[in-house]
Short mmCIF file of C-alpha atoms in Angstrom, two decimals:
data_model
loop_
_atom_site.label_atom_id
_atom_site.label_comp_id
_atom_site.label_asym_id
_atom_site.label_seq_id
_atom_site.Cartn_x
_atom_site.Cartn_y
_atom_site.Cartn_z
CA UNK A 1 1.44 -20.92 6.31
CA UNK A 2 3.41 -20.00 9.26
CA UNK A 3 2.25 -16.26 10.63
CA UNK A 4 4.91 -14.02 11.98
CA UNK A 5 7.87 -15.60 10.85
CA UNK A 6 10.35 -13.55 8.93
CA UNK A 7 11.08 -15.05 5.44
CA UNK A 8 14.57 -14.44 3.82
CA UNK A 9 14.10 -12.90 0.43
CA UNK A 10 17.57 -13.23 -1.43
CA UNK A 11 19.03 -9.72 0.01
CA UNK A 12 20.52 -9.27 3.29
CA UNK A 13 18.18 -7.74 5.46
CA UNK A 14 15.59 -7.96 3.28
CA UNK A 15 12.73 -10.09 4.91
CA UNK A 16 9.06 -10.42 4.18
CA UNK A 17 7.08 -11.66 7.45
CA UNK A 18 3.30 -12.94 6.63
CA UNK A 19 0.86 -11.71 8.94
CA UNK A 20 -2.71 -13.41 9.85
CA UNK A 21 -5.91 -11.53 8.13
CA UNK A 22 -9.13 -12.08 10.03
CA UNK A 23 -12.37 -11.94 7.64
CA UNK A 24 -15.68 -11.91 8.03
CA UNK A 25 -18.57 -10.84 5.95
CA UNK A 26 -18.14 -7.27 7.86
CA UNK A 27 -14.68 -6.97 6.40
CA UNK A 28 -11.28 -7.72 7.87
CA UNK A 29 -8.73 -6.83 10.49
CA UNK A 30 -5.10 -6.96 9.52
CA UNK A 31 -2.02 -7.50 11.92
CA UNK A 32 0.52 -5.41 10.94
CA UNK A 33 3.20 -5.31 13.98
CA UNK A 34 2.45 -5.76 18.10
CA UNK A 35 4.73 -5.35 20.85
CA UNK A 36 7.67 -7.93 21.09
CA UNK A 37 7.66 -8.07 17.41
CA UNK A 38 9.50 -4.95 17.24
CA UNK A 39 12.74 -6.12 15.91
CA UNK A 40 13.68 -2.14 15.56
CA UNK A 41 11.49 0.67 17.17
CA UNK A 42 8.52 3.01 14.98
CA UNK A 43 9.60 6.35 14.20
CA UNK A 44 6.79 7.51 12.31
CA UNK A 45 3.05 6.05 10.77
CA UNK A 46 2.69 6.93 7.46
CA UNK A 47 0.51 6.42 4.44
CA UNK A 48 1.35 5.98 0.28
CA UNK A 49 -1.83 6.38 -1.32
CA UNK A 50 -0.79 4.91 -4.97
CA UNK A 51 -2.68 5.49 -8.01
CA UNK A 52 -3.10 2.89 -10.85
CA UNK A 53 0.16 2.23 -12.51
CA UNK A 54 2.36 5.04 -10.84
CA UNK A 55 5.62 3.74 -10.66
CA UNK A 56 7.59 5.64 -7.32
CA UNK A 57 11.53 5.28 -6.86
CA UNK A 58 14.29 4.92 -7.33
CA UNK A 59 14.95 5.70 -3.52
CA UNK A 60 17.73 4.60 -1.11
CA UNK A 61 17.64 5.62 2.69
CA UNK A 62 20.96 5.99 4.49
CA UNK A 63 19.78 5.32 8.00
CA UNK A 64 16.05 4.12 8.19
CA UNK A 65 14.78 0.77 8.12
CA UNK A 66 11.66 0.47 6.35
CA UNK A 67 8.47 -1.77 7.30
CA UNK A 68 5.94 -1.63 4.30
CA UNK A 69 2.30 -3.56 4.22
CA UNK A 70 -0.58 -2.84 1.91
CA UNK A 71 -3.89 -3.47 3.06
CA UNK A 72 -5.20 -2.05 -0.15
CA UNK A 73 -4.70 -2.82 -3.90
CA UNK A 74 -1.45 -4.61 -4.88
CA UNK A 75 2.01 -3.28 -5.18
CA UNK A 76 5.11 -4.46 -6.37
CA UNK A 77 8.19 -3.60 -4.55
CA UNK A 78 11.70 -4.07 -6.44
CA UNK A 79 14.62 -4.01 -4.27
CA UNK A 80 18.08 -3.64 -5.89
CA UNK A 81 21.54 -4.47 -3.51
CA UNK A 82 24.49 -2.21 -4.38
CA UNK A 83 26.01 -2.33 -0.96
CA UNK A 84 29.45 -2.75 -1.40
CA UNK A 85 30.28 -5.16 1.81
CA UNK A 86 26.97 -7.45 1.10
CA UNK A 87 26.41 -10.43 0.85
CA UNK A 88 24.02 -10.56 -1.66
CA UNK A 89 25.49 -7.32 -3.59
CA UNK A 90 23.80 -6.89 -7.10
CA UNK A 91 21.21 -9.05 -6.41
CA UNK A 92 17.76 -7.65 -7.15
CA UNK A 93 14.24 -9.07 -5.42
CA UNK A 94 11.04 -8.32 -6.63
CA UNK A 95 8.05 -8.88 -4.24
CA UNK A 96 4.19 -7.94 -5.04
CA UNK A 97 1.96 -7.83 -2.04
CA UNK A 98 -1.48 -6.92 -0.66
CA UNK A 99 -4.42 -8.02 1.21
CA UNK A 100 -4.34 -11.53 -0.52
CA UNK A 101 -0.70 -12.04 0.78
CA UNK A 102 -1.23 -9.84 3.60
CA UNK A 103 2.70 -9.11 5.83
CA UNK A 104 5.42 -7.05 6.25
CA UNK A 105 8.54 -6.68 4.05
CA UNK A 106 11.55 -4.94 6.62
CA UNK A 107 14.08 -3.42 4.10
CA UNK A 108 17.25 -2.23 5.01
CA UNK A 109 19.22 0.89 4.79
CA UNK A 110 21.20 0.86 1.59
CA UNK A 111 19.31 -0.98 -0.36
CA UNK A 112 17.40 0.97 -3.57
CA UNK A 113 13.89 0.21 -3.76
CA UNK A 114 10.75 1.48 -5.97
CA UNK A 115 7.36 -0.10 -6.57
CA UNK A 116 4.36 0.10 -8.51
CA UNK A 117 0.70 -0.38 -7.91
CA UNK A 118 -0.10 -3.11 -10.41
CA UNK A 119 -4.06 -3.13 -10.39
CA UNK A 120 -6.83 -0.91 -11.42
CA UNK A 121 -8.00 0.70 -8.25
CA UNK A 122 -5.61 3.01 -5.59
CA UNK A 123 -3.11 0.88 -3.45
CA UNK A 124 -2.32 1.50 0.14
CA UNK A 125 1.24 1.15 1.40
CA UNK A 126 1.56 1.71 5.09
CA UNK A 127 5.03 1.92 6.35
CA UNK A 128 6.07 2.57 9.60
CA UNK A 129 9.91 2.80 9.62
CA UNK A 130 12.93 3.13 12.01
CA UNK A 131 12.87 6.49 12.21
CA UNK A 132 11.28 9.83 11.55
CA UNK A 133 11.61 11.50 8.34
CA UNK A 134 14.53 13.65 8.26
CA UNK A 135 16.44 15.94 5.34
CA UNK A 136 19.58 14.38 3.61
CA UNK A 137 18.87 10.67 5.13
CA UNK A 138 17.45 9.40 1.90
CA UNK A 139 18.45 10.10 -1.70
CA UNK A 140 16.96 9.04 -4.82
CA UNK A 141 17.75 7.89 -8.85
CA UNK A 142 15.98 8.60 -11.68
CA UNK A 143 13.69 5.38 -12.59
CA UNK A 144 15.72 4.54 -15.74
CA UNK A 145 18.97 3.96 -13.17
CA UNK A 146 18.63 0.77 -12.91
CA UNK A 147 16.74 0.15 -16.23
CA UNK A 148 14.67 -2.33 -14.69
CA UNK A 149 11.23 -2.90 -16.59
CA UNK A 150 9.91 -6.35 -15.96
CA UNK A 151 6.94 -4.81 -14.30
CA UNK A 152 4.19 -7.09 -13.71
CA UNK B 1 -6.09 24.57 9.45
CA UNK B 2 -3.33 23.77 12.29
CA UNK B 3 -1.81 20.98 11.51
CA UNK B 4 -0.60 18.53 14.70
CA UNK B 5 -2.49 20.68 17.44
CA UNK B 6 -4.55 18.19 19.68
CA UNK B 7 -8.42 19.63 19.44
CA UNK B 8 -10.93 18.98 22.37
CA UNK B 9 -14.19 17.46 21.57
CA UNK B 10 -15.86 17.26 24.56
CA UNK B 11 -14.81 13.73 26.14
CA UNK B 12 -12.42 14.41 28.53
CA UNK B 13 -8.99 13.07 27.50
CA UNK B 14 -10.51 12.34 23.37
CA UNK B 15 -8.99 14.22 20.75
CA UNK B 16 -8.71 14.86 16.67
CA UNK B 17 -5.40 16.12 15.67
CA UNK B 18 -5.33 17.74 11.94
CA UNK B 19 -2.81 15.80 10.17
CA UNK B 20 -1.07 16.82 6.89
CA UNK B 21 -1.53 15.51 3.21
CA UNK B 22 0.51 16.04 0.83
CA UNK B 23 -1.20 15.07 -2.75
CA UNK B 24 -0.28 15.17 -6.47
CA UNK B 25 -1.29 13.43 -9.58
CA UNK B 26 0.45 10.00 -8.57
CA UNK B 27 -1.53 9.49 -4.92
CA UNK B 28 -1.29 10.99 -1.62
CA UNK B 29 1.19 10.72 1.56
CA UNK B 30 -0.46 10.95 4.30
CA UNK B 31 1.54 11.52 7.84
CA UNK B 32 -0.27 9.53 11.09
CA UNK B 33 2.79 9.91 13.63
CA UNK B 34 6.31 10.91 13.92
CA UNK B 35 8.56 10.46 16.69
CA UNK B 36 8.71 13.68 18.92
CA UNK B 37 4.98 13.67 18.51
CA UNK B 38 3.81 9.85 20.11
CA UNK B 39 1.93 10.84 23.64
CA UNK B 40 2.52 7.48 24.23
CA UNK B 41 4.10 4.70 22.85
CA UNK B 42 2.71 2.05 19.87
CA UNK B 43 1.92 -1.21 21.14
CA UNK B 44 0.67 -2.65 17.85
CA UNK B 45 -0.72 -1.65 14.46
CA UNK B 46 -3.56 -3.06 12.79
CA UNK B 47 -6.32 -2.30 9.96
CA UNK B 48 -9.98 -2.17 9.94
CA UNK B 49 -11.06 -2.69 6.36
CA UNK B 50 -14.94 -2.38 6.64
CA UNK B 51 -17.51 -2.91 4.37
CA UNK B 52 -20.22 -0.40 3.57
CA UNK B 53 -23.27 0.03 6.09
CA UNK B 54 -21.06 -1.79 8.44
CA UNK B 55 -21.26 -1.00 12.26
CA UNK B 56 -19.42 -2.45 14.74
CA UNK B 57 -19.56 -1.80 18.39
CA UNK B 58 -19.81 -0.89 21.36
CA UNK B 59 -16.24 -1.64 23.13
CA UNK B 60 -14.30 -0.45 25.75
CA UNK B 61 -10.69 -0.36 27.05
CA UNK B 62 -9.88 -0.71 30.31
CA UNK B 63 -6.29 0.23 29.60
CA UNK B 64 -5.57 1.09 26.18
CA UNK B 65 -5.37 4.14 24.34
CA UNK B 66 -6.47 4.21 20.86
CA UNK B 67 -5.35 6.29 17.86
CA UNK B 68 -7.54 5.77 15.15
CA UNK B 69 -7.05 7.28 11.04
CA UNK B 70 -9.24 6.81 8.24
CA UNK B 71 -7.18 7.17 4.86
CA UNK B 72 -9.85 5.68 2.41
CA UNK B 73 -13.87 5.63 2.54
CA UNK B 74 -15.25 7.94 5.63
CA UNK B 75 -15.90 6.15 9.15
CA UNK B 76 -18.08 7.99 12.16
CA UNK B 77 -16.65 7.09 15.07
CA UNK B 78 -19.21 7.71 18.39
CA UNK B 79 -17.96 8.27 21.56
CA UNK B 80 -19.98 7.70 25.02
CA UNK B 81 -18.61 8.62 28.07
CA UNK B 82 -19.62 6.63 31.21
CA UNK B 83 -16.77 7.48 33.19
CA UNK B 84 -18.90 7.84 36.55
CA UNK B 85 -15.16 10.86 37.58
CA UNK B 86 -15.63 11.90 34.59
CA UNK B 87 -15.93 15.83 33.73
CA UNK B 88 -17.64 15.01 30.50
CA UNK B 89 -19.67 11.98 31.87
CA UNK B 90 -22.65 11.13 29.75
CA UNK B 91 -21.49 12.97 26.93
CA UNK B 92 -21.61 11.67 23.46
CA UNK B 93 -19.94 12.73 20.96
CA UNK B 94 -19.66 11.78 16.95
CA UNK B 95 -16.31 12.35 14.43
CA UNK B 96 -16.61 11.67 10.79
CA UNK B 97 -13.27 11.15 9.12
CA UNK B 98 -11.29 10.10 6.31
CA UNK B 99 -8.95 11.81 3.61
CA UNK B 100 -10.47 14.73 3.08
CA UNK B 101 -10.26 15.73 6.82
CA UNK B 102 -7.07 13.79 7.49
CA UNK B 103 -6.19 13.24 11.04
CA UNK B 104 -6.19 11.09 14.08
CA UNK B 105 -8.74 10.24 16.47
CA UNK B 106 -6.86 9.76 20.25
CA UNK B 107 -9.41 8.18 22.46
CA UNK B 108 -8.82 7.49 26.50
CA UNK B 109 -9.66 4.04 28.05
CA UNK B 110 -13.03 3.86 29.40
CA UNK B 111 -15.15 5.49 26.73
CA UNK B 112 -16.87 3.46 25.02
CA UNK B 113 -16.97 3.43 20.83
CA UNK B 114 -18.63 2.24 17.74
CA UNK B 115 -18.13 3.37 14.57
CA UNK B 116 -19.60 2.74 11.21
CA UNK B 117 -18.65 2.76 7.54
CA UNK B 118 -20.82 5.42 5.68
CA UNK B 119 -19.59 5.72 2.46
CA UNK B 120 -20.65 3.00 -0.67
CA UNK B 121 -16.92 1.51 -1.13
CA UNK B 122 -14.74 -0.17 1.54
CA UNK B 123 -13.19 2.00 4.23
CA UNK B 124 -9.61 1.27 6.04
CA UNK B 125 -9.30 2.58 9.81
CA UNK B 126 -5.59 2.17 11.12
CA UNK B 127 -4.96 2.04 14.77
CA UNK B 128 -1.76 2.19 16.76
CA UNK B 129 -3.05 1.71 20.16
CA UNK B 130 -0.67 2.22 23.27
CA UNK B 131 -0.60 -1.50 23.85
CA UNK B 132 -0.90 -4.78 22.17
CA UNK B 133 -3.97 -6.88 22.45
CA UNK B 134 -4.44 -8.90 25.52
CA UNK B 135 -7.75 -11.16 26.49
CA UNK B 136 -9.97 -9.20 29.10
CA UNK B 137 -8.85 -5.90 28.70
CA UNK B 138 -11.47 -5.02 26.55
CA UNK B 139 -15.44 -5.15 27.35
CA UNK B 140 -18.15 -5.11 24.13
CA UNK B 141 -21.76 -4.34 24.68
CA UNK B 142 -24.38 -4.89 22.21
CA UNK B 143 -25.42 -1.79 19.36
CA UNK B 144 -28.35 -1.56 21.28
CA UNK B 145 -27.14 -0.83 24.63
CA UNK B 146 -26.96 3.18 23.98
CA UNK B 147 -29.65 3.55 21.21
CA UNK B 148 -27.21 5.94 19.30
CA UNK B 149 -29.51 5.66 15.64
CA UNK B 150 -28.14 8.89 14.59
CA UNK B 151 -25.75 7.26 12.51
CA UNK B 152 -24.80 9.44 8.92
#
């Protein structure tokens, strides 16, 4: 496994970059991002506690790039293209992450996404996007939009 | 409660800053840092996932600032100051945080810290420090060096 490498994912822009996990019997330490691996800069920290099988989305963001990594649980992200200039338009990726695949998936603006934590206990996402939250940037779909159901 | 007002604690220069949650049935969102309010910039991100009972400590930073959160389990944090132009030197001082008293912990560069899990289940401490990891810019001492067995 090469660390810190971003891995194409099927959508443009879309990239999911594994990240080294350090364990010991005293627990772990996770590398999420470090300085001059800042392909874009943080506008905010913040944290998606997840309970067991809520399903969040659909959402699109206008202007933000996202960076998403769950230390906790497992969550599956499902990212759907409808960019109308993209190279990949229409395709849809589904990734499920978490401490046992430990990285960072960058998403980027215009590209729908929702997710669902997939085991029995609460799931962490931690994402740390582009920019600060601000009104109007983002919209969002109903769930059944895209009628996609092949949840894990 | 205030929520982003930087409160003393006693160490010169370390401070806990309320932090909102916002919480329904479905999870939590829990807000670290936003642009407009970064004292100084992010160097890296990591995670602490620590097991229960587990201590770890002391260290020190020659350079960095930390900013430490807790969103799941409860850590306490203990702060010594042995800052010999220090206003607060030889003060010690203890935080206990997680969710229910959301926030983050900004600590100066030559205090030193431990911290210890004190809840049964796993906890997760994030920290955006003001710059990356680098060999020799960070000093540990053994537990024993301040015989702080006041832990929770």
């Amino acid at each position: 496994m090469e660390y810190d490498i971003p891995q194409a994912t099927g959508i443009d822009g879309l990239t999911w970059t594994p990240k080294k996990v350090i364990s010991d019997a005293r627990g772990a330490v996770m590398h999420m991002l470090k300085e001059g691996q800042f392909d874009f800069p943080v506008g905010e920290i913040y944290f998606s506690l997840v309970k067991p099988g809520v399903v969040k989305g659909w959402k699109l963001h206008k202007e933000m790039w996202q960076r998403f990594a769950v230390p906790l649980g497992r969550v599956q992200f499902v990212f759907v293209d409808q960019r109308t200039q993209s190279k990949s338009k229409d395709k849809v990726v589904s990734l499920s992450v978490g401490p046992e695949n430990f990285g960072v998936i960058t998403g980027p603006p215009g590209v729908w996404y929702s997710f669902k934590n997939t085991v029995d206990g609460d799931a962490l996402i931690v994402n740390a996007p582009s920019i600060a939250f601000k009104p109007h940037e983002s919209v969002t779909e109903d769930l059944e939009t895209f009628r996609f159901h092949d949840w894990q």
